[in-house]
Coordinates of N, CA and C in Angstrom, one line a residue:
X1 N 8.7 -11.3 2.1 CA 7.7 -11.8 3.0 C 6.4 -11.0 2.8
X2 N 6.5 -9.7 2.9 CA 5.2 -8.9 2.7 C 4.6 -9.1 1.3
X3 N 5.5 -9.3 0.4 CA 5.0 -9.5 -1.0 C 4.1 -10.7 -1.1
X4 N 4.6 -11.8 -0.5 CA 3.8 -13.0 -0.5 C 2.5 -12.9 0.3
X5 N 2.6 -12.4 1.5 CA 1.4 -12.2 2.4 C 0.5 -11.2 1.8
X6 N 1.0 -10.1 1.4 CA 0.2 -9.0 0.9 C -0.6 -9.5 -0.4
X7 N 0.1 -10.2 -1.2 CA -0.6 -10.8 -2.4 C -1.7 -11.7 -2.0
X8 N -1.4 -12.6 -1.0 CA -2.4 -13.5 -0.6 C -3.6 -12.7 0.1
X9 N -3.3 -11.7 0.9 CA -4.3 -11.0 1.6 C -5.2 -10.3 0.6
X10 N -4.6 -9.6 -0.4 CA -5.4 -8.8 -1.3 C -6.1 -9.7 -2.3
X11 N -5.5 -10.8 -2.7 CA -6.1 -11.8 -3.5 C -7.3 -12.5 -2.9
X12 N -7.2 -12.5 -1.5 CA -8.4 -13.1 -0.8 C -9.6 -12.3 -1.0
X13 N -9.5 -11.0 -1.2 CA -10.6 -10.2 -1.5 C -11.2 -10.6 -2.9
X14 N -10.3 -10.7 -3.8 CA -10.7 -11.1 -5.2 C -11.4 -12.5 -5.2
X15 N -10.9 -13.4 -4.4 CA -11.4 -14.7 -4.4 C -12.8 -14.7 -3.7
X16 N -12.9 -13.9 -2.7 CA -14.2 -13.8 -2.0 C -15.3 -13.2 -2.8
X17 N -15.0 -12.4 -3.8 CA -16.0 -11.8 -4.6 C -17.0 -12.8 -5.3
X18 N -16.5 -13.8 -6.0 CA -17.5 -14.8 -6.5 C -18.3 -15.4 -5.5
X19 N -17.8 -15.7 -4.3 CA -18.5 -16.3 -3.3 C -19.6 -15.4 -2.7
X20 N -19.4 -14.2 -2.7 CA -20.4 -13.2 -2.3 C -20.5 -12.2 -3.4
X21 N -21.5 -12.2 -4.1 CA -21.7 -11.5 -5.4 C -21.4 -10.0 -5.2
X22 N -21.7 -9.4 -4.0 CA -21.5 -8.0 -3.8 C -20.1 -7.6 -3.6
X23 N -19.2 -8.5 -3.3 CA -17.8 -8.2 -3.0 C -17.7 -7.5 -1.6
X24 N -16.5 -6.9 -1.3 CA -16.4 -6.2 0.0 C -17.3 -5.0 0.0
X25 N -17.7 -4.7 1.2 CA -18.6 -3.5 1.4 C -17.7 -2.2 1.3
X26 N -18.4 -1.1 1.1 CA -17.6 0.2 1.1 C -16.8 0.4 2.4
X27 N -17.4 0.0 3.5 CA -16.7 0.2 4.8 C -15.5 -0.7 4.8
X28 N -15.6 -1.9 4.3 CA -14.4 -2.8 4.2 C -13.4 -2.3 3.3
X29 N -13.8 -1.8 2.1 CA -12.9 -1.2 1.1 C -12.1 -0.1 1.7
X30 N -12.9 0.8 2.4 CA -12.2 2.0 3.0 C -11.1 1.5 4.0
X31 N -11.4 0.5 4.8 CA -10.5 0.0 5.8 C -9.2 -0.6 5.1
X32 N -9.5 -1.4 4.0 CA -8.4 -2.0 3.3 C -7.5 -0.9 2.7
X33 N -8.1 0.0 2.0 CA -7.3 1.1 1.3 C -6.5 1.9 2.3
X34 N -7.2 2.3 3.4 CA -6.5 3.1 4.5 C -5.4 2.3 5.1
X35 N -5.6 1.0 5.4 CA -4.6 0.2 5.9 C -3.4 0.1 5.0
X36 N -3.7 -0.2 3.7 CA -2.6 -0.3 2.8 C -1.7 0.9 2.7
X37 N -2.4 2.1 2.7 CA -1.6 3.4 2.7 C -0.8 3.5 4.0
X38 N -1.4 3.2 5.1 CA -0.7 3.4 6.4 C 0.5 2.5 6.5
X39 N 0.4 1.3 6.0 CA 1.5 0.4 6.0 C 2.7 0.9 5.1
X40 N 2.3 1.5 4.0 CA 3.4 2.0 3.1 C 4.0 3.3 3.8
X41 N 3.2 4.0 4.5 CA 3.8 5.1 5.3 C 4.8 4.6 6.3
X42 N 4.5 3.6 7.0 CA 5.4 3.0 8.0 C 6.6 2.4 7.3
X43 N 6.5 1.8 6.2 CA 7.6 1.3 5.4 C 8.5 2.5 5.0
X44 N 7.9 3.5 4.5 CA 8.7 4.7 4.1 C 9.5 5.3 5.3
X45 N 8.8 5.4 6.4 CA 9.4 5.9 7.6 C 10.6 5.1 8.1
X46 N 10.5 3.8 7.9 CA 11.6 2.9 8.2 C 12.7 3.1 7.3
X47 N 12.4 3.3 6.0 CA 13.5 3.6 5.0 C 14.2 4.9 5.3
X48 N 13.5 5.9 5.8 CA 14.1 7.2 6.1 C 15.0 7.0 7.3
X49 N 14.8 6.1 8.2 CA 15.6 5.9 9.3 C 16.9 5.1 9.0
X50 N 16.7 4.2 8.0 CA 17.8 3.2 7.8 C 18.6 3.5 6.6
X51 N 18.0 4.0 5.5 CA 18.8 4.2 4.3 C 19.6 5.5 4.3
X52 N 20.8 5.4 3.6 CA 21.7 6.5 3.4 C 21.7 6.9 1.9
X53 N 21.0 6.1 1.1 CA 20.9 6.3 -0.3 C 20.0 7.5 -0.6
X54 N 20.4 8.5 -1.3 CA 19.6 9.7 -1.5 C 18.4 9.4 -2.4
X55 N 18.5 8.5 -3.4 CA 17.4 8.2 -4.2 C 16.4 7.4 -3.5
X56 N 16.8 6.4 -2.7 CA 15.9 5.6 -1.9 C 15.2 6.5 -0.8
X57 N 15.9 7.4 -0.2 CA 15.3 8.3 0.8 C 14.3 9.2 0.1
X58 N 14.6 9.7 -1.1 CA 13.7 10.5 -1.8 C 12.4 9.8 -2.1
X59 N 12.5 8.5 -2.5 CA 11.3 7.7 -2.8 C 10.5 7.5 -1.5
X60 N 11.2 7.2 -0.4 CA 10.5 7.0 0.9 C 9.8 8.3 1.3
X61 N 10.4 9.4 1.1 CA 9.7 10.7 1.4 C 8.4 10.8 0.6
X62 N 8.6 10.5 -0.7 CA 7.4 10.5 -1.6 C 6.3 9.6 -1.1
X63 N 6.6 8.4 -0.7 CA 5.6 7.4 -0.2 C 4.9 8.0 1.1
X64 N 5.7 8.5 2.0 CA 5.1 9.0 3.2 C 4.2 10.2 2.9
X65 N 4.7 11.1 2.1 CA 3.9 12.3 1.7 C 2.6 11.9 1.0
X66 N 2.7 11.1 -0.1 CA 1.6 10.8 -0.9 C 0.6 9.9 -0.2
X67 N 1.0 8.9 0.5 CA 0.1 8.1 1.2 C -0.6 8.8 2.4
X68 N 0.1 9.7 3.0 CA -0.6 10.5 4.1 C -1.6 11.4 3.5
X69 N -1.4 12.0 2.3 CA -2.4 12.8 1.6 C -3.6 12.0 1.2
X70 N -3.4 10.9 0.6 CA -4.5 10.0 0.2 C -5.3 9.6 1.4
X71 N -4.6 9.2 2.5 CA -5.3 8.7 3.7 C -6.1 9.8 4.3
X72 N -5.6 11.1 4.3 CA -6.3 12.2 4.8 C -7.6 12.4 4.0
X73 N -7.5 12.3 2.7 CA -8.7 12.4 1.9 C -9.7 11.3 2.2
X74 N -9.2 10.1 2.4 CA -10.1 9.0 2.7 C -10.8 9.2 4.0
X75 N -10.0 9.7 5.1 CA -10.6 9.9 6.4 C -11.7 11.0 6.3
X76 N -11.4 12.1 5.5 CA -12.4 13.1 5.3 C -13.6 12.6 4.6
X77 N -13.5 11.7 3.6 CA -14.6 11.2 2.9 C -15.4 10.3 3.8
X78 N -14.8 9.4 4.5 CA -15.6 8.5 5.4 C -16.4 9.3 6.5
X79 N -15.7 10.4 7.0 CA -16.4 11.2 8.0 C -17.6 11.9 7.3
X80 N -17.4 12.4 6.1 CA -18.5 13.1 5.4 C -19.6 12.2 5.1
X81 N -19.3 10.9 4.8 CA -20.3 10.0 4.4 C -20.9 9.2 5.7
X82 N -20.3 9.5 6.8 CA -20.8 8.9 8.1 C -20.6 7.4 8.0
X83 N -19.5 7.0 7.4 CA -19.2 5.5 7.3 C -18.0 5.2 8.2
X84 N -18.1 4.2 9.0 CA -17.0 3.7 9.8 C -16.3 2.6 9.1
X85 N -15.0 2.8 8.7 CA -14.2 1.8 8.1 C -14.3 0.5 8.9
X86 N -14.6 -0.6 8.3 CA -14.8 -1.9 8.9 C -13.6 -2.8 8.8
X87 N -13.0 -3.1 10.0 CA -11.9 -4.1 10.0 C -12.3 -5.4 9.4
X88 N -11.4 -6.0 8.7 CA -11.7 -7.3 8.0 C -10.4 -8.1 7.9
X89 N -10.6 -9.3 7.5 CA -9.4 -10.3 7.4 C -8.3 -9.8 6.5
X90 N -8.7 -9.1 5.4 CA -7.7 -8.6 4.5 C -6.8 -7.6 5.1
X91 N -7.4 -6.6 5.8 CA -6.7 -5.6 6.5 C -5.8 -6.2 7.6
X92 N -6.3 -7.2 8.3 CA -5.5 -7.8 9.4 C -4.3 -8.6 8.7
X93 N -4.5 -9.3 7.6 CA -3.5 -10.0 7.0 C -2.4 -9.0 6.4
X94 N -2.8 -7.9 5.9 CA -1.9 -6.9 5.4 C -1.0 -6.4 6.5
X95 N -1.6 -6.1 7.6 CA -0.9 -5.6 8.8 C 0.1 -6.6 9.3
X96 N -0.3 -7.8 9.4 CA 0.6 -8.9 9.9 C 1.8 -9.0 9.0
X97 N 1.5 -9.0 7.7 CA 2.6 -9.2 6.7 C 3.6 -8.0 6.8
X98 N 3.0 -6.8 6.9 CA 3.9 -5.6 6.9 C 4.7 -5.6 8.2
X99 N 4.2 -6.0 9.3 CA 5.0 -6.1 10.5 C 6.1 -7.1 10.3
X100 N 5.9 -8.2 9.7 CA 6.9 -9.2 9.5 C 8.0 -8.7 8.5
X101 N 7.6 -7.9 7.5 CA 8.5 -7.4 6.5 C 9.4 -6.3 7.2
X102 N 8.8 -5.4 8.0 CA 9.6 -4.4 8.7 C 10.6 -5.1 9.6
X103 N 10.2 -6.2 10.3 CA 11.1 -6.9 11.1 C 12.3 -7.4 10.3
X104 N 12.0 -8.0 9.2 CA 13.0 -8.6 8.3 C 14.0 -7.4 7.8
X105 N 13.4 -6.3 7.4 CA 14.2 -5.2 6.9 C 15.0 -4.6 8.0
X106 N 14.6 -4.7 9.3 CA 15.3 -4.1 10.4 C 16.7 -4.7 10.6
X107 N 16.9 -5.9 10.1 CA 18.1 -6.6 10.3 C 19.1 -6.3 9.1
X108 N 18.6 -5.6 8.1 CA 19.5 -5.3 6.9 C 20.1 -3.9 7.0
X109 N 21.2 -3.7 6.4 CA 21.9 -2.5 6.4 C 22.4 -2.1 5.0
X110 N 22.6 -0.8 4.8 CA 23.2 -0.3 3.6 C 22.5 -0.8 2.3
X111 N 23.3 -1.2 1.3 CA 22.7 -1.5 0.0 C 21.8 -2.7 0.1
X112 N 22.0 -3.6 1.0 CA 21.1 -4.8 1.1 C 19.7 -4.3 1.6
X113 N 19.7 -3.4 2.5 CA 18.4 -2.8 2.9 C 17.7 -2.1 1.7
X114 N 18.5 -1.2 1.1 CA 17.9 -0.5 -0.1 C 17.3 -1.4 -1.1
X115 N 18.0 -2.4 -1.5 CA 17.5 -3.4 -2.5 C 16.2 -4.1 -2.1
X116 N 16.2 -4.5 -0.8 CA 15.0 -5.3 -0.3 C 13.8 -4.3 -0.1
X117 N 14.1 -3.1 0.3 CA 13.0 -2.1 0.5 C 12.4 -1.8 -0.9
X118 N 13.2 -1.6 -1.8 CA 12.7 -1.2 -3.2 C 12.0 -2.4 -3.8
X119 N 12.6 -3.6 -3.7 CA 12.0 -4.8 -4.2 C 10.6 -5.0 -3.6
X120 N 10.5 -4.8 -2.3 CA 9.2 -4.9 -1.6 C 8.2 -3.8 -2.1
X121 N 8.7 -2.6 -2.3 CA 7.8 -1.5 -2.8 C 7.3 -1.8 -4.2
X122 N 8.1 -2.4 -5.1 CA 7.6 -2.8 -6.4 C 6.5 -3.8 -6.2
X123 N 6.8 -4.9 -5.5 CA 5.8 -5.9 -5.3 C 4.5 -5.4 -4.6
X124 N 4.7 -4.6 -3.6 CA 3.5 -4.1 -2.9 C 2.6 -3.3 -3.7
X125 N 3.2 -2.4 -4.5 CA 2.4 -1.5 -5.4 C 1.7 -2.3 -6.5
X126 N 2.4 -3.3 -7.0 CA 1.8 -4.2 -8.0 C 0.6 -4.9 -7.4
X127 N 0.7 -5.4 -6.2 CA -0.4 -6.1 -5.6 C -1.5 -5.2 -5.2
X128 N -1.2 -4.0 -4.6 CA -2.3 -3.1 -4.3 C -3.0 -2.5 -5.5
X129 N -2.2 -2.2 -6.6 CA -2.8 -1.7 -7.8 C -3.7 -2.8 -8.4
X130 N -3.2 -4.0 -8.4 CA -4.1 -5.1 -9.0 C -5.4 -5.2 -8.2
X131 N -5.3 -5.2 -6.9 CA -6.5 -5.3 -6.1 C -7.4 -4.1 -6.3
X132 N -6.9 -2.9 -6.4 CA -7.7 -1.7 -6.7 C -8.4 -1.9 -8.0
X133 N -7.7 -2.3 -9.0 CA -8.3 -2.5 -10.4 C -9.3 -3.6 -10.4
X134 N -9.0 -4.7 -9.9 CA -9.8 -5.9 -10.1 C -10.9 -6.1 -9.1
X135 N -10.8 -5.6 -7.9 CA -11.7 -5.8 -6.9 C -12.3 -4.6 -6.2
X136 N -11.4 -3.8 -5.6 CA -11.8 -2.7 -4.8 C -12.6 -1.6 -5.5
X137 N -12.1 -1.2 -6.7 CA -12.9 -0.1 -7.4 C -14.2 -0.7 -8.0
X138 N -14.1 -1.9 -8.6 CA -15.4 -2.5 -9.1 C -16.4 -2.8 -8.0
X139 N -16.0 -3.0 -6.8 CA -16.9 -3.4 -5.7 C -17.4 -2.1 -5.0
X140 N -16.8 -1.0 -5.2 CA -17.2 0.2 -4.5 C -18.6 0.7 -5.0
X141 N -19.5 0.9 -4.1 CA -20.8 1.4 -4.5 C -20.9 2.9 -4.5
X142 N -20.3 3.5 -3.6 CA -20.3 5.0 -3.4 C -19.4 5.6 -4.5
X143 N -20.0 6.5 -5.3 CA -19.3 7.2 -6.4 C -18.1 8.0 -5.9
X144 N -18.2 8.6 -4.7 CA -17.1 9.4 -4.2 C -15.9 8.5 -3.8
X145 N -16.3 7.4 -3.1 CA -15.2 6.4 -2.8 C -14.6 5.8 -4.0
X146 N -15.4 5.5 -5.0 CA -14.8 4.9 -6.2 C -13.9 6.0 -6.9
X147 N -14.3 7.2 -6.9 CA -13.4 8.3 -7.5 C -12.1 8.4 -6.7
X148 N -12.2 8.4 -5.4 CA -11.0 8.5 -4.6 C -10.0 7.3 -4.9
X149 N -10.6 6.1 -5.0 CA -9.8 4.9 -5.3 C -9.2 5.0 -6.7
X150 N -9.9 5.5 -7.6 CA -9.4 5.7 -9.0 C -8.2 6.7 -9.0
X151 N -8.4 7.8 -8.2 CA -7.3 8.8 -8.1 C -6.1 8.2 -7.5
X152 N -6.3 7.4 -6.4 CA -5.2 6.7 -5.7 C -4.5 5.8 -6.7
X153 N -5.3 5.0 -7.5 CA -4.7 4.1 -8.4 C -3.8 4.8 -9.4
X154 N -4.2 5.9 -9.9 CA -3.3 6.6 -10.9 C -2.0 7.0 -10.2
X155 N -2.1 7.5 -9.0 CA -0.9 7.9 -8.2 C 0.0 6.7 -7.9
X156 N -0.7 5.6 -7.5 CA 0.1 4.4 -7.1 C 0.7 3.7 -8.3
X157 N 0.1 3.9 -9.5 CA 0.8 3.4 -10.7 C 2.1 4.1 -10.9
X158 N 2.1 5.4 -10.6 CA 3.3 6.2 -10.7 C 4.3 5.7 -9.7
X159 N 3.9 5.4 -8.5 CA 4.8 4.9 -7.5 C 5.4 3.6 -7.9
X160 N 4.6 2.7 -8.5 CA 5.1 1.5 -9.0 C 6.2 1.7 -10.0
X161 N 5.9 2.5 -11.0 CA 6.9 2.8 -12.1 C 8.2 3.4 -11.5
X162 N 8.0 4.3 -10.6 CA 9.2 4.9 -9.9 C 10.0 3.9 -9.1
X163 N 9.3 3.0 -8.4 CA 10.0 2.0 -7.6 C 10.7 1.0 -8.5
X164 N 10.1 0.7 -9.7 CA 10.7 -0.3 -10.6 C 12.0 0.3 -11.2
X165 N 12.0 1.6 -11.5 CA 13.2 2.3 -12.0 C 14.3 2.3 -10.9
X166 N 14.0 2.6 -9.7 CA 15.0 2.6 -8.7 C 15.5 1.2 -8.4
X167 N 14.6 0.2 -8.3 CA 15.0 -1.1 -8.0 C 16.0 -1.7 -9.1
X168 N 15.7 -1.3 -10.4 CA 16.5 -1.8 -11.5 C 17.9 -1.2 -11.4
X169 N 18.1 0.1 -10.9 CA 19.4 0.7 -10.7 C 20.2 0.1 -9.5
X170 N 19.4 -0.4 -8.6 CA 20.1 -1.0 -7.4 C 20.6 -2.4 -7.5
X171 N 20.2 -3.1 -8.6 CA 20.6 -4.5 -8.7 C 22.1 -4.6 -9.0

């Protein structure tokens, strides 16, 4: 569920770019990026509560740790730049989709939970990484924001590769 909605939400940013030549503003980008990180933190925390698989739990700990660190850097940057992250339809759609996915996962147990959580993590990171590459980074005007997004993309590519390895082993 989140994969479909997250893809639609993040692609809506890409679709909106031609309609408005400037793309999303830095304040909107900051909100989207922070929201995406926060949602993966919540997903990781859910996995830590539900999973008994050591590999899945290790991955979930990594997601919580890394996304908290990136979000802390993002908050420090927006504070330094005196920019207030601006809520937008993409952030709202991501939040709605994540809530639905967490609800779906809450009904699963054991290996079924682990497979679905990891499948979602693969799809989520693919979607977020694609949006970072194609829309968010190119649309960022502030060099410090752009640099933070690029650093995040490098880390999130590693997350995607790690999630793909775990998901393949769980099939």
